[in-house]
Short mmCIF file of C-alpha atoms in Angstrom, two decimals:
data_model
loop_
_atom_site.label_atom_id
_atom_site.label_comp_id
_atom_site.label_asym_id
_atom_site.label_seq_id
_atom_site.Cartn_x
_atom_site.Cartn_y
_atom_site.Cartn_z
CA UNK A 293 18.67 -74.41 74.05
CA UNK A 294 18.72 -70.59 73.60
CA UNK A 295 22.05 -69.06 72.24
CA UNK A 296 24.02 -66.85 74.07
CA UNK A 297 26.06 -63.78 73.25
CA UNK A 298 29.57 -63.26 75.69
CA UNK A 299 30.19 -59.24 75.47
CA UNK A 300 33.92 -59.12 76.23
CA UNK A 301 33.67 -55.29 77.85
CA UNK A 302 36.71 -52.27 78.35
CA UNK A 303 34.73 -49.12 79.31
CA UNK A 304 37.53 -46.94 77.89
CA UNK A 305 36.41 -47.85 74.50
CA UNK A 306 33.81 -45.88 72.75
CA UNK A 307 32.68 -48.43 70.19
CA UNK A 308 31.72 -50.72 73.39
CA UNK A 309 29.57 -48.19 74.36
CA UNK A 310 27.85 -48.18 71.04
CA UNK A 311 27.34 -51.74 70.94
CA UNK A 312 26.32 -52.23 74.39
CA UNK A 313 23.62 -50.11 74.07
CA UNK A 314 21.90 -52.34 71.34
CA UNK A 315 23.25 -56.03 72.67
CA UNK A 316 20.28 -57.26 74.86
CA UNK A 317 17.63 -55.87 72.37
CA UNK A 318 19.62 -57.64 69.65
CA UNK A 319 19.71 -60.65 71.74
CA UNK A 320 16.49 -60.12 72.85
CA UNK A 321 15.06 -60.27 69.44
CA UNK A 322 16.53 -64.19 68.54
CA UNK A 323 15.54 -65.59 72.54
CA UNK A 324 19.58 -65.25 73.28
CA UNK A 325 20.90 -63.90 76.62
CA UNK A 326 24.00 -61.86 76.85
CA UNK A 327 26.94 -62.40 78.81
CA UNK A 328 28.68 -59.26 80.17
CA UNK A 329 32.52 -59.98 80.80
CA UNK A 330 34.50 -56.92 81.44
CA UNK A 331 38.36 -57.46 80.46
CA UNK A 332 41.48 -55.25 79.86
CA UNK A 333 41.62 -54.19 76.46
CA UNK A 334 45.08 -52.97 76.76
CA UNK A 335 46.13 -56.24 77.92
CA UNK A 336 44.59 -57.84 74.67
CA UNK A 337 46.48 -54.76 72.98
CA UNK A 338 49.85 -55.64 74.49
CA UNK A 339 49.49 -59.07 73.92
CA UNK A 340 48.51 -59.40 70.03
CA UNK A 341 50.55 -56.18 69.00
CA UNK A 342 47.16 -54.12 68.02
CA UNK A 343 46.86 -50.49 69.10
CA UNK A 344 44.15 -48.38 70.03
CA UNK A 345 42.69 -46.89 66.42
CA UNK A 346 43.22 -43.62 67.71
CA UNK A 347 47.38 -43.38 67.83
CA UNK A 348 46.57 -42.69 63.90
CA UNK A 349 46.02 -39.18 64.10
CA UNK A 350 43.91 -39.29 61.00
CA UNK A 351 41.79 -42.23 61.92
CA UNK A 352 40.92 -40.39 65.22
CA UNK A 353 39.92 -37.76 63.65
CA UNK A 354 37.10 -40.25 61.67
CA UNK A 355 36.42 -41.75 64.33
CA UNK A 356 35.17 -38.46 66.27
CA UNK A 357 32.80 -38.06 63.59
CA UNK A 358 32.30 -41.96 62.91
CA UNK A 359 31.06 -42.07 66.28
CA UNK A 360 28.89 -39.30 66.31
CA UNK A 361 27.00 -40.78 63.14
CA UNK A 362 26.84 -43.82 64.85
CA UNK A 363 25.26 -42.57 68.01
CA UNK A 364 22.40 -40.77 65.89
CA UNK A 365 21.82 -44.24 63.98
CA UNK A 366 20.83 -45.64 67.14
CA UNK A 367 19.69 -42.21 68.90
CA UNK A 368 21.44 -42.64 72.01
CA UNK A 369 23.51 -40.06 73.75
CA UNK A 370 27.06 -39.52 73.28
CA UNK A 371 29.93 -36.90 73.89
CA UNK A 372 32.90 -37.55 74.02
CA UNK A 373 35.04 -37.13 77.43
CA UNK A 374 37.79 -34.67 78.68
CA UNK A 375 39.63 -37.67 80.10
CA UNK A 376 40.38 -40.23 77.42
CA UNK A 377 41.84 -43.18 77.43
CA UNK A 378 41.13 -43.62 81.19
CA UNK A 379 41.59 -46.89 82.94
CA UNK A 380 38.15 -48.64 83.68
CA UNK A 381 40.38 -51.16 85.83
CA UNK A 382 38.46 -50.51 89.25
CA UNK A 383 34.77 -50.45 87.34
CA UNK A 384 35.58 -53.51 85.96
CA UNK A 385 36.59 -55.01 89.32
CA UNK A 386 33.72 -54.14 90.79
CA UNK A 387 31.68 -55.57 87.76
CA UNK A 388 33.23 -58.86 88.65
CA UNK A 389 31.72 -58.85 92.35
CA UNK A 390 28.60 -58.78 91.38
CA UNK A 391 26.33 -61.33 90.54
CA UNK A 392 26.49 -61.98 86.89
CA UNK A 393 23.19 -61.23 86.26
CA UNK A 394 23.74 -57.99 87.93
CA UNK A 395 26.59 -57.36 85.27
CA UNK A 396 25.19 -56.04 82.53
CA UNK A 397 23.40 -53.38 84.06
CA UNK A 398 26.51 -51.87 85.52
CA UNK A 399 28.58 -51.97 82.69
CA UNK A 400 25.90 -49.97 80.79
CA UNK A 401 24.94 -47.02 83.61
CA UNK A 402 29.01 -47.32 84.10
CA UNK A 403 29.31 -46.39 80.31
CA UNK A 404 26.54 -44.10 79.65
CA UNK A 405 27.80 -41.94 82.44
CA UNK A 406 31.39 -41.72 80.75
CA UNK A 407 30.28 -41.48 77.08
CA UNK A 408 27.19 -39.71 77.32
CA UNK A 409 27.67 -37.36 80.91
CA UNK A 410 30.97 -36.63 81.49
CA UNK A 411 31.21 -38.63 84.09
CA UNK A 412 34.62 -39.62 85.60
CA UNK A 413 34.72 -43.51 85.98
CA UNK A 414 38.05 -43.61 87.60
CA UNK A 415 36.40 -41.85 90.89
CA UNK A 416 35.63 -44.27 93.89
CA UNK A 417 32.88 -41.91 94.47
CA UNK A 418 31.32 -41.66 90.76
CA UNK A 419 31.18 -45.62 90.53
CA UNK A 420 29.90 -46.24 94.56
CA UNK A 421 27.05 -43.87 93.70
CA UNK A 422 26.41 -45.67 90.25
CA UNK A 423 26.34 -49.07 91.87
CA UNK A 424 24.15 -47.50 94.61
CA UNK A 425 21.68 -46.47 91.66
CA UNK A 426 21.62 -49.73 90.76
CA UNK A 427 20.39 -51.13 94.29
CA UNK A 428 23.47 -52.08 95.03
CA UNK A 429 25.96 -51.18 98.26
CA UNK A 430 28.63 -49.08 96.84
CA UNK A 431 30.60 -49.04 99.41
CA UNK A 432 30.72 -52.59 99.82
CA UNK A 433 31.50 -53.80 95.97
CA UNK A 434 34.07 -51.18 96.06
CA UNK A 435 35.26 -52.51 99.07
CA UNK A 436 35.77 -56.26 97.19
CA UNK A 437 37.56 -54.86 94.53
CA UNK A 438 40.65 -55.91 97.06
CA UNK A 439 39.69 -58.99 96.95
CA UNK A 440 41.92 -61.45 95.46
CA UNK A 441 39.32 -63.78 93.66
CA UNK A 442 37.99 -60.61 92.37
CA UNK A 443 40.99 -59.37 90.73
CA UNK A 444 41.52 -62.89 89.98
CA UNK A 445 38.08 -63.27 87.38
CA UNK A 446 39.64 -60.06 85.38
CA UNK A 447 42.61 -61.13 84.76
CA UNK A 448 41.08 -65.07 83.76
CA UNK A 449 38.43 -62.83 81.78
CA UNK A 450 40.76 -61.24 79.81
CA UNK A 451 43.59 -64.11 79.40
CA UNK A 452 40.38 -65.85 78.12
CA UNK A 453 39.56 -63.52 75.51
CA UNK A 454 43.15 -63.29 74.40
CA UNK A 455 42.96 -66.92 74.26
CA UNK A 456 40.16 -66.79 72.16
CA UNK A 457 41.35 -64.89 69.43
CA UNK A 458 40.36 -61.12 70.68
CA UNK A 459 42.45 -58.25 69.93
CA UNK A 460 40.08 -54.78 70.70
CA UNK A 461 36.73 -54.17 71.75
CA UNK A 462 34.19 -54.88 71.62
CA UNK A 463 34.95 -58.75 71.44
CA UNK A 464 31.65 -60.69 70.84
CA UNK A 465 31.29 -64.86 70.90
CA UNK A 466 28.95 -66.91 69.54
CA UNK A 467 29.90 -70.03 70.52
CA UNK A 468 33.75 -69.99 69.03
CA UNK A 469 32.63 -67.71 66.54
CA UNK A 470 34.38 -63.89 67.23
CA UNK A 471 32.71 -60.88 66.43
CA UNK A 472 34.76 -57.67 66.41
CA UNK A 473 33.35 -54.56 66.86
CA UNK A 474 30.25 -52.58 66.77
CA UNK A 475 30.23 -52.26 63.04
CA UNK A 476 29.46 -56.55 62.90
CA UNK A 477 26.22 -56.53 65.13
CA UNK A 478 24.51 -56.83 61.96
CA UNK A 479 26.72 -60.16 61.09
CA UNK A 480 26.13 -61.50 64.20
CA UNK A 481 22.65 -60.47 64.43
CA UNK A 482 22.56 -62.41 61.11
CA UNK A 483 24.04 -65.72 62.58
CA UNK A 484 21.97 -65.69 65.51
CA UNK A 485 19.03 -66.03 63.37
CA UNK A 486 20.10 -68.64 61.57
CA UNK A 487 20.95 -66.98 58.16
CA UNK A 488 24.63 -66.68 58.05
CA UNK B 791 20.92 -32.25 41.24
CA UNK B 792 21.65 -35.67 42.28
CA UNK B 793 24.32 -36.99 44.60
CA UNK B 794 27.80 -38.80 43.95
CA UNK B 795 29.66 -41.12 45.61
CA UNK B 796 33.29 -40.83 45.45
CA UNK B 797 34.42 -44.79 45.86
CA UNK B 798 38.59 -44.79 46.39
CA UNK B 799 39.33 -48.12 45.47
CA UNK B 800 42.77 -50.01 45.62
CA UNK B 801 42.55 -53.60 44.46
CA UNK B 802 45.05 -54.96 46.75
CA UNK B 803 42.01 -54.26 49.30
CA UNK B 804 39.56 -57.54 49.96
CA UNK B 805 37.13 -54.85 52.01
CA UNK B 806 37.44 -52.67 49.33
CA UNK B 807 36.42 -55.66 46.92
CA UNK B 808 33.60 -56.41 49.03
CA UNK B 809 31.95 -52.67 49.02
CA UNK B 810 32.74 -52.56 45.60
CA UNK B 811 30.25 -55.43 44.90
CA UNK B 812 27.28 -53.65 46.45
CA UNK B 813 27.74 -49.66 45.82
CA UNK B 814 26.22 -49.15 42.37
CA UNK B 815 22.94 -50.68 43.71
CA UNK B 816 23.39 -48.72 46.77
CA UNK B 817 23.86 -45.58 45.15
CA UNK B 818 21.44 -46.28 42.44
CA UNK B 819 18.37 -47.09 45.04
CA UNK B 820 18.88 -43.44 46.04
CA UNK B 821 19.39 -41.88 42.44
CA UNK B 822 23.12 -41.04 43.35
CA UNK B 823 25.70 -41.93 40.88
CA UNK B 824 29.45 -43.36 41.99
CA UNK B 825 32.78 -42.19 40.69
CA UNK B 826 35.38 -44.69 40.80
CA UNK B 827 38.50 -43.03 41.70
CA UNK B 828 41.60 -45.45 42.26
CA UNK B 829 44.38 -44.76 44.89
CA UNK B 830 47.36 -46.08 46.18
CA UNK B 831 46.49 -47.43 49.58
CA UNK B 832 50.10 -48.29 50.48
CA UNK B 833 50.58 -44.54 50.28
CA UNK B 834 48.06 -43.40 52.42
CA UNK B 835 49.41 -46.06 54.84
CA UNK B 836 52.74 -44.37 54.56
CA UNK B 837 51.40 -40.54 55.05
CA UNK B 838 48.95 -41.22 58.04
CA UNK B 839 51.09 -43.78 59.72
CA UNK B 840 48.02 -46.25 59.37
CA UNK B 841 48.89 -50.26 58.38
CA UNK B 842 47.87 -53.04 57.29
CA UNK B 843 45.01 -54.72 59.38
CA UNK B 844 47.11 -57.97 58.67
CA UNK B 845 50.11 -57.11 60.23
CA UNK B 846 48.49 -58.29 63.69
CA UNK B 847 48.33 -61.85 63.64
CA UNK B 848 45.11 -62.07 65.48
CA UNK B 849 43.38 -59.56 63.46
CA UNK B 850 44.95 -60.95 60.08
CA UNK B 851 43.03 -64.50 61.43
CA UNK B 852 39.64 -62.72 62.34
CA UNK B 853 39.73 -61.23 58.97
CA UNK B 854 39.97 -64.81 56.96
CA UNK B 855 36.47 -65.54 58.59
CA UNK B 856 35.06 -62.15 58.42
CA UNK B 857 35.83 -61.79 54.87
CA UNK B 858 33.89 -64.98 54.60
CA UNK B 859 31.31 -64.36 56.36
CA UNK B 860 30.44 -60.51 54.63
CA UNK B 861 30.96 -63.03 51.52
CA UNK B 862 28.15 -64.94 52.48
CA UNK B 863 26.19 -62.05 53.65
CA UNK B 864 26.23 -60.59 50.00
CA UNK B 865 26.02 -63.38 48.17
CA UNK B 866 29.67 -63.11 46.32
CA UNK B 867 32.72 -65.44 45.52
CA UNK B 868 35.11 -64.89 47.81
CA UNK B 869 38.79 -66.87 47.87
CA UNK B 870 41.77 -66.02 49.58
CA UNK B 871 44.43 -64.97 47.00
CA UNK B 872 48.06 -66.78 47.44
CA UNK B 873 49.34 -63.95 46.42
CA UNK B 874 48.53 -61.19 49.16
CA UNK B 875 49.39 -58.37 49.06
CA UNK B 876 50.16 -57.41 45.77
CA UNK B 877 50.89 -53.71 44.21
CA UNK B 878 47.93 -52.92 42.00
CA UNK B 879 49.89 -49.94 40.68
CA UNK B 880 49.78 -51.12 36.66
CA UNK B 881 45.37 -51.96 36.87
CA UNK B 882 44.95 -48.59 38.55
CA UNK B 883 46.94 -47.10 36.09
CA UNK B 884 44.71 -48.51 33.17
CA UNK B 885 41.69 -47.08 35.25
CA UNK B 886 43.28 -43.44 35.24
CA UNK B 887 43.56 -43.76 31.03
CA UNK B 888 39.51 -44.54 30.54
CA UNK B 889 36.71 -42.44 30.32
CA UNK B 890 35.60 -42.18 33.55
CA UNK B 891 31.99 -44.07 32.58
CA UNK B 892 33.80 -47.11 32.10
CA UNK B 893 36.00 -47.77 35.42
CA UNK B 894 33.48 -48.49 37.54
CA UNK B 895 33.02 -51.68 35.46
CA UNK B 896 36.91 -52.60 35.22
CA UNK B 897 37.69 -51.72 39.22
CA UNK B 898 35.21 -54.69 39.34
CA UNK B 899 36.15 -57.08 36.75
CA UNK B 900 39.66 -56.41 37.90
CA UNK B 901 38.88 -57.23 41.88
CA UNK B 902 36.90 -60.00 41.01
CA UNK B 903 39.64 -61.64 39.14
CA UNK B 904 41.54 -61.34 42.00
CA UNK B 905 39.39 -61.93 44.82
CA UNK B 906 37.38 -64.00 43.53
CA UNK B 907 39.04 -66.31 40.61
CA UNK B 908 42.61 -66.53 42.00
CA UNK B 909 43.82 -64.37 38.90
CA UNK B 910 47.16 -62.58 39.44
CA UNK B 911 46.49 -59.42 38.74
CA UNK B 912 49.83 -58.13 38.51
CA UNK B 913 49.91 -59.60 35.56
CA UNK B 914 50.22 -57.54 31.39
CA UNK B 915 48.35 -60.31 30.15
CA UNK B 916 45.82 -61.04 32.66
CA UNK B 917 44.97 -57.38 32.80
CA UNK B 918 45.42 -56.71 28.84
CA UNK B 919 42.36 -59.71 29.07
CA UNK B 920 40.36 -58.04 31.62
CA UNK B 921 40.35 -54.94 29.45
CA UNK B 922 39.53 -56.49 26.52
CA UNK B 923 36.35 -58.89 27.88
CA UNK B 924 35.10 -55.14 28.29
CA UNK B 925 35.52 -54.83 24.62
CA UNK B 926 38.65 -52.15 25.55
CA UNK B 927 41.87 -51.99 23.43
CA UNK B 928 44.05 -54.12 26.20
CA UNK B 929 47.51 -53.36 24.88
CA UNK B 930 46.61 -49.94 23.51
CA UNK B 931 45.60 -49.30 27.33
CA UNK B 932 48.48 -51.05 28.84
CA UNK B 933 50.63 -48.78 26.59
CA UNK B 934 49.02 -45.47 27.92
CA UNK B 935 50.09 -46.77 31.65
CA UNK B 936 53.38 -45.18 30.76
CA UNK B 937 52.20 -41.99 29.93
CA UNK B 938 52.57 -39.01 32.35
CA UNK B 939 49.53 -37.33 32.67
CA UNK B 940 48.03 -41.07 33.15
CA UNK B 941 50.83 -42.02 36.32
CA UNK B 942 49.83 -38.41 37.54
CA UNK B 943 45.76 -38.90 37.78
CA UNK B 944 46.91 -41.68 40.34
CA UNK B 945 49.21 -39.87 42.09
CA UNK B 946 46.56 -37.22 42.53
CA UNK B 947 43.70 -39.51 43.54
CA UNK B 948 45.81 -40.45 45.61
CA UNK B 949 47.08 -37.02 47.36
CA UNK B 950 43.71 -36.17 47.16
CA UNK B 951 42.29 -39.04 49.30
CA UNK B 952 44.74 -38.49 52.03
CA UNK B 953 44.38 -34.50 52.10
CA UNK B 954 40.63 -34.96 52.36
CA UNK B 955 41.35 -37.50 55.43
CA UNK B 956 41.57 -41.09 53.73
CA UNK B 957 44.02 -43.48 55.42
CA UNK B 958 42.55 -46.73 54.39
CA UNK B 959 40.94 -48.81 52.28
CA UNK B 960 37.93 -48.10 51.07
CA UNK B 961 37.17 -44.53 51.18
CA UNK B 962 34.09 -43.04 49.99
CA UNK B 963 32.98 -39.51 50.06
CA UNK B 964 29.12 -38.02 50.16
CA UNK B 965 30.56 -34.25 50.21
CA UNK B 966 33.20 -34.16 52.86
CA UNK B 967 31.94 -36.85 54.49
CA UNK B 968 34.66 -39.52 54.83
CA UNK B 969 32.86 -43.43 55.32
CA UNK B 970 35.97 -45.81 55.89
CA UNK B 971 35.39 -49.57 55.43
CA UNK B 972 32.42 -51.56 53.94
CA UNK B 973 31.44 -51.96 56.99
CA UNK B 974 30.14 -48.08 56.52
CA UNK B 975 28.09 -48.52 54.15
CA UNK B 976 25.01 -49.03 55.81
CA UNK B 977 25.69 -45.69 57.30
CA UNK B 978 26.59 -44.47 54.03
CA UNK B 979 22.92 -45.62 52.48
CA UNK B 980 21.26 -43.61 55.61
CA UNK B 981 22.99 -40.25 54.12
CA UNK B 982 22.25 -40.93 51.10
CA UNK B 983 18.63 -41.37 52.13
CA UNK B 984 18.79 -38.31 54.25
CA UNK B 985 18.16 -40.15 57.99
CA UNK B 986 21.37 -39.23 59.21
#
């Protein structure tokens, strides 16, 4: 039976971004599949006392740079937006209406057009036409973000990874085993192939 | 003219322990050399307003297992002290009053007697022996530990660490370029190899 990877997902954060970029071909690489499973980061925050790296006026300004460096290790595009923190609440709702294989493929054009274009992700009309690039009825999944069931899998998604031990994002699982961060890819690329 | 490293090390710091076993083959596969320069982490906490990883429960329990598992990645001992933290002040001290050739090699002995063989290295005698397995003078260095220009070389590592943007444990510097964590030093090695 093939492994797979659950990527615990907040769009707001910039490290997510990173990793999701490089998850499937990771995965990819040891016959896994990924699991995309957006959650509220600043509900984990709230509820294990952790804050977002950034209220550390120094460590922002690393991570600025940090993130740059990281985004020319793996050569994909990044600049980082006006608007930040923003609430990813309704992209994330919308995530959860779709099918879950659809998932993953939204939660990356949903990043890449924050962290790479500018884009503003808390606009109805920004994530209805990224869903429609995607095949998909904006209008519609937008629509079932009211949904109570809907609302319902975010909230379970991210008591779950609270549950589990999370506390930021990115929040990776291999089986019980937690992998924080975009920086432990490596680790975890390590124990999917047996090594570690 | 070959590069240098600048490795800010505080022993109190299992991370920093960690790094510290890989970064003079790092630096040496790349003909750079590393100068060991300890600091008082609990200071930079205070100026920058960072903490302690371990002060959030969740994130002190992911660390137990990702020390661990970086442990087994490297191939070094690795065992939870009892005593954690502990103030390093008097072992740092005894690195500011040798020749700078030789702390690279007593950062490490002293870190691996900690972090590795359950020593309590806040300790005159335990450090007096870790000076002298180096074939050092351990109470003729323990004695200079009182000396003022020897308390001041710590106190200015450790101003300069945080003026040049350090608030955590380890710091290393190619240049002005800050690399927080040994989880950096992958990126560190791409400098240093002139991909990034």
């Amino acid at each position: 039976m093939s492994a797979t990877v659950e990527f615990f997902w907040d769009p707001a954060s910039p490290y997510t971004y990173l990793a999701a970029t490089q998850i499937e071909a990771l995965a990819a690489r040891h016959g896994a599949r990924v699991q995309w499973k957006p959650f509220l980061i600043g509900k984990a925050f709230e509820a294990t006392g952790n804050k977002m790296p950034a209220t550390v006026p120094a460590k922002a300004q690393y991570m600025f740079k940090d993130l740059q460096l990281w985004s020319r290790h793996y050569q994909v595009p990044f600049r980082f937006p006006k608007q930040f923190p923003i609430n990813g609440i309704t992209a994330m709702r919308m995530a959860c209406a779709l099918p879950e294989a659809a998932v993953g493929a939204f939660a990356l054009a949903v990043m890449r057009a924050y962290w790479a274009e500018g884009a503003d992700i808390t606009q109805n009309e920004v994530l209805q036409a990224l869903a429609g690039g995607l095949g998909h009825d904006g209008p519609a999944l937008l629509a079932r973000t009211q949904e109570p069931e809907v609302k319902e899998r975010l909230k379970t998604n991210t008591e779950e990874a609270i549950r589990r031990g999370a506390f930021g994002a990115p929040s990776l699982f291999v089986g019980e085993r937690l992998f924080w961060g975009n920086d432990r890819l490596g680790l975890l690329e390590e124990v999917l192939a047996g090594r570690l």
